Amino acid sequence: MSDVTHILSAIEQGDPHAAEQLLPLVYDELRKLAAQKLALEKPGQTLQATALVHEAYLRLVGPDQSRSYKDRIHFFAAAATSMRRILIDNARRKQTHKRGGGGQRQPLEEAAAPEPDENLLALDEALKKLAVTDPAKARLVELRYFAGLTSDQAAQVLSISTSTADRHWAYARAWLQAEICGT
């Protein structure tokens, strides 16, 4: 059993010091994951990778949490989901009137691309629709896109073959593209 899996087991059993031991082991990977997610955001993003990691970590193993993770991959999949929710909440918060969300943007070009926050919200809405009709494919998208897992790793988490994961990934990407673009 890996160190991470062992510590996750200790957290589940209520060891108060286990969470302190876990952070140094997973911090670098969580930081890379957060940096990947924030790279997709527009420049000037106020949320930094460190803050995203810390917020996600608190949601995963904070004192109010009573979750269990069966292994390292499961933990990182949950971390990716947590980061996704934080980014979605942040994007929604920015769109509120209080945060200037009611203002009209003036595009520099005639065909300006949508803002990354808008893309993220559109992806979230489309992903919710996909989850209603096909939760397994929606979960696969979360693992691949938000967690940054490879096809093999995502297949392992979902207990499916790699070829099935690849087929589901191709379908889900096409479905989400059509849903977001309205085609």
Short mmCIF file of C-alpha atoms in Angstrom, two decimals:
data_model
loop_
_atom_site.label_atom_id
_atom_site.label_comp_id
_atom_site.label_asym_id
_atom_site.label_seq_id
_atom_site.Cartn_x
_atom_site.Cartn_y
_atom_site.Cartn_z
CA MET A 1 0.00 0.00 0.00
CA SER A 2 1.40 3.40 -0.94
CA ASP A 3 2.08 6.09 1.66
CA VAL A 4 -0.81 8.19 0.33
CA THR A 5 -3.25 5.28 0.49
CA HIS A 6 -2.06 4.41 4.00
CA ILE A 7 -2.55 8.00 5.20
CA LEU A 8 -5.97 8.23 3.52
CA SER A 9 -6.93 5.12 5.45
CA ALA A 10 -5.71 6.74 8.68
CA ILE A 11 -7.78 9.86 7.94
CA GLU A 12 -10.85 7.70 7.41
CA GLN A 13 -10.21 6.03 10.79
CA GLY A 14 -10.13 9.44 12.47
CA ASP A 15 -6.40 10.01 13.00
CA PRO A 16 -6.18 13.79 13.62
CA HIS A 17 -2.54 14.01 12.49
CA ALA A 18 -2.94 12.08 9.25
CA ALA A 19 -4.16 15.10 7.26
CA GLU A 20 -0.98 16.95 8.22
CA GLN A 21 1.10 14.06 6.90
CA LEU A 22 -0.86 13.87 3.64
CA LEU A 23 -0.39 17.44 2.42
CA PRO A 24 3.40 17.26 1.88
CA LEU A 25 2.98 14.04 -0.10
CA VAL A 26 0.30 15.32 -2.47
CA TYR A 27 0.96 19.07 -2.56
CA ASP A 28 3.18 19.16 -5.66
CA GLU A 29 0.75 17.09 -7.71
CA LEU A 30 -2.23 19.14 -6.51
CA ARG A 31 -0.33 22.32 -7.36
CA LYS A 32 0.37 21.06 -10.91
CA LEU A 33 -3.28 20.11 -11.30
CA ALA A 34 -4.38 23.55 -10.08
CA ALA A 35 -1.93 25.29 -12.40
CA GLN A 36 -3.31 23.32 -15.36
CA LYS A 37 -6.86 24.36 -14.50
CA LEU A 38 -5.93 27.99 -13.97
CA ALA A 39 -4.01 28.10 -17.25
CA LEU A 40 -7.38 27.74 -18.96
CA GLU A 41 -8.69 30.82 -17.18
CA LYS A 42 -8.44 34.34 -18.57
CA PRO A 43 -5.42 36.50 -17.69
CA GLY A 44 -5.78 38.52 -14.52
CA GLN A 45 -7.43 35.67 -12.67
CA THR A 46 -7.57 36.57 -9.00
CA LEU A 47 -7.60 32.96 -7.85
CA GLN A 48 -4.05 31.62 -7.59
CA ALA A 49 -2.99 27.98 -7.83
CA THR A 50 -1.91 27.93 -4.18
CA ALA A 51 -5.30 29.20 -3.02
CA LEU A 52 -7.07 26.68 -5.26
CA VAL A 53 -4.98 23.83 -3.82
CA HIS A 54 -5.61 24.89 -0.24
CA GLU A 55 -9.36 25.36 -0.76
CA ALA A 56 -9.66 21.98 -2.50
CA TYR A 57 -7.57 20.29 0.19
CA LEU A 58 -9.78 21.70 2.94
CA ARG A 59 -12.85 20.46 1.11
CA LEU A 60 -11.28 17.01 0.82
CA VAL A 61 -9.83 16.41 4.28
CA GLY A 62 -10.89 19.39 6.36
CA PRO A 63 -12.20 18.94 9.89
CA ASP A 64 -15.83 19.05 8.73
CA GLN A 65 -15.31 16.37 6.08
CA SER A 66 -16.13 12.71 6.55
CA ARG A 67 -15.14 11.20 3.23
CA SER A 68 -13.18 8.08 2.48
CA TYR A 69 -10.83 7.57 -0.42
CA LYS A 70 -9.90 4.05 -1.42
CA ASP A 71 -6.56 4.98 -3.00
CA ARG A 72 -4.36 7.71 -4.41
CA ILE A 73 -6.15 7.87 -7.79
CA HIS A 74 -9.53 8.15 -6.10
CA PHE A 75 -8.20 11.01 -3.97
CA PHE A 76 -6.89 12.92 -6.99
CA ALA A 77 -10.14 12.36 -8.86
CA ALA A 78 -12.00 13.85 -5.89
CA ALA A 79 -9.47 16.71 -5.84
CA ALA A 80 -10.17 17.46 -9.50
CA THR A 81 -13.90 17.50 -8.86
CA SER A 82 -13.38 19.80 -5.91
CA MET A 83 -11.22 22.16 -8.00
CA ARG A 84 -13.85 22.15 -10.72
CA ARG A 85 -16.52 23.18 -8.24
CA ILE A 86 -14.32 25.93 -6.81
CA LEU A 87 -13.62 27.32 -10.29
CA ILE A 88 -17.31 27.15 -11.22
CA ASP A 89 -18.28 28.94 -7.99
CA ASN A 90 -15.62 31.56 -8.67
CA ALA A 91 -16.86 32.10 -12.25
CA ARG A 92 -20.46 32.43 -11.04
CA ARG A 93 -19.41 34.85 -8.32
CA LYS A 94 -17.69 37.03 -10.92
CA GLN A 95 -20.87 37.17 -12.97
CA THR A 96 -22.95 38.57 -10.12
CA HIS A 97 -23.96 42.20 -10.35
CA LYS A 98 -21.93 43.03 -7.24
CA ARG A 99 -18.77 41.83 -9.00
CA GLY A 100 -19.50 43.70 -12.24
CA GLY A 101 -21.26 40.81 -13.96
CA GLY A 102 -24.04 43.05 -15.23
CA GLY A 103 -21.64 45.25 -17.22
CA GLN A 104 -21.54 45.10 -20.97
CA ARG A 105 -18.26 44.04 -22.51
CA GLN A 106 -17.15 45.68 -25.72
CA PRO A 107 -15.38 43.19 -27.99
CA LEU A 108 -12.17 44.35 -29.64
CA GLU A 109 -12.99 42.37 -32.73
CA GLU A 110 -16.21 41.57 -34.48
CA ALA A 111 -15.93 37.84 -33.71
CA ALA A 112 -14.55 37.82 -30.19
CA ALA A 113 -14.11 34.44 -28.51
CA PRO A 114 -16.15 33.83 -25.38
CA GLU A 115 -14.43 34.58 -22.10
CA PRO A 116 -12.87 31.55 -20.34
CA ASP A 117 -15.28 31.98 -17.41
CA GLU A 118 -18.18 31.75 -19.85
CA ASN A 119 -16.59 28.66 -21.42
CA LEU A 120 -16.24 27.04 -18.02
CA LEU A 121 -19.86 27.78 -17.12
CA ALA A 122 -21.04 26.47 -20.49
CA LEU A 123 -18.98 23.32 -19.99
CA ASP A 124 -20.40 22.88 -16.50
CA GLU A 125 -23.99 23.21 -17.76
CA ALA A 126 -23.35 20.79 -20.61
CA LEU A 127 -21.63 18.36 -18.23
CA LYS A 128 -24.65 18.45 -15.93
CA LYS A 129 -26.91 17.57 -18.89
CA LEU A 130 -24.60 14.73 -19.88
CA ALA A 131 -24.62 13.46 -16.28
CA VAL A 132 -28.40 13.15 -16.41
CA THR A 133 -28.34 10.96 -19.51
CA ASP A 134 -24.99 9.24 -19.03
CA PRO A 135 -23.34 9.69 -15.62
CA ALA A 136 -20.41 7.39 -16.44
CA LYS A 137 -19.35 9.50 -19.40
CA ALA A 138 -19.74 12.70 -17.38
CA ARG A 139 -17.55 11.27 -14.64
CA LEU A 140 -14.98 10.28 -17.25
CA VAL A 141 -14.88 13.88 -18.51
CA GLU A 142 -14.33 15.12 -14.95
CA LEU A 143 -11.47 12.69 -14.49
CA ARG A 144 -9.81 13.40 -17.83
CA TYR A 145 -10.43 17.14 -18.14
CA PHE A 146 -10.47 18.37 -14.57
CA ALA A 147 -8.27 15.79 -12.87
CA GLY A 148 -5.86 15.49 -15.76
CA LEU A 149 -5.89 11.70 -15.50
CA THR A 150 -4.74 9.64 -18.44
CA SER A 151 -7.11 7.29 -20.20
CA ASP A 152 -5.60 4.33 -18.31
CA GLN A 153 -5.92 6.04 -14.93
CA ALA A 154 -9.50 7.15 -15.56
CA ALA A 155 -10.40 3.64 -16.72
CA GLN A 156 -8.96 2.25 -13.50
CA VAL A 157 -10.98 4.67 -11.36
CA LEU A 158 -14.17 3.84 -13.26
CA SER A 159 -13.40 0.09 -13.37
CA ILE A 160 -13.72 -0.07 -17.16
CA SER A 161 -11.29 -1.08 -19.89
CA THR A 162 -9.02 1.50 -21.48
CA SER A 163 -10.61 0.96 -24.89
CA THR A 164 -14.05 1.59 -23.40
CA ALA A 165 -12.73 4.72 -21.71
CA ASP A 166 -11.31 5.91 -25.04
CA ARG A 167 -14.63 5.33 -26.81
CA HIS A 168 -16.57 7.08 -24.04
CA TRP A 169 -14.08 9.98 -24.07
CA ALA A 170 -14.49 10.46 -27.85
CA TYR A 171 -18.28 10.34 -27.54
CA ALA A 172 -18.41 12.70 -24.56
CA ARG A 173 -16.12 15.27 -26.20
CA ALA A 174 -18.26 15.27 -29.35
CA TRP A 175 -21.48 15.46 -27.33
CA LEU A 176 -20.19 18.33 -25.19
CA GLN A 177 -18.92 20.21 -28.24
CA ALA A 178 -22.31 19.91 -29.91
CA GLU A 179 -24.11 20.94 -26.71
CA ILE A 180 -21.90 23.96 -26.06
CA CYS A 181 -21.86 25.17 -29.67
CA GLY A 182 -25.56 24.47 -30.12
CA THR A 183 -25.11 22.27 -33.18
#
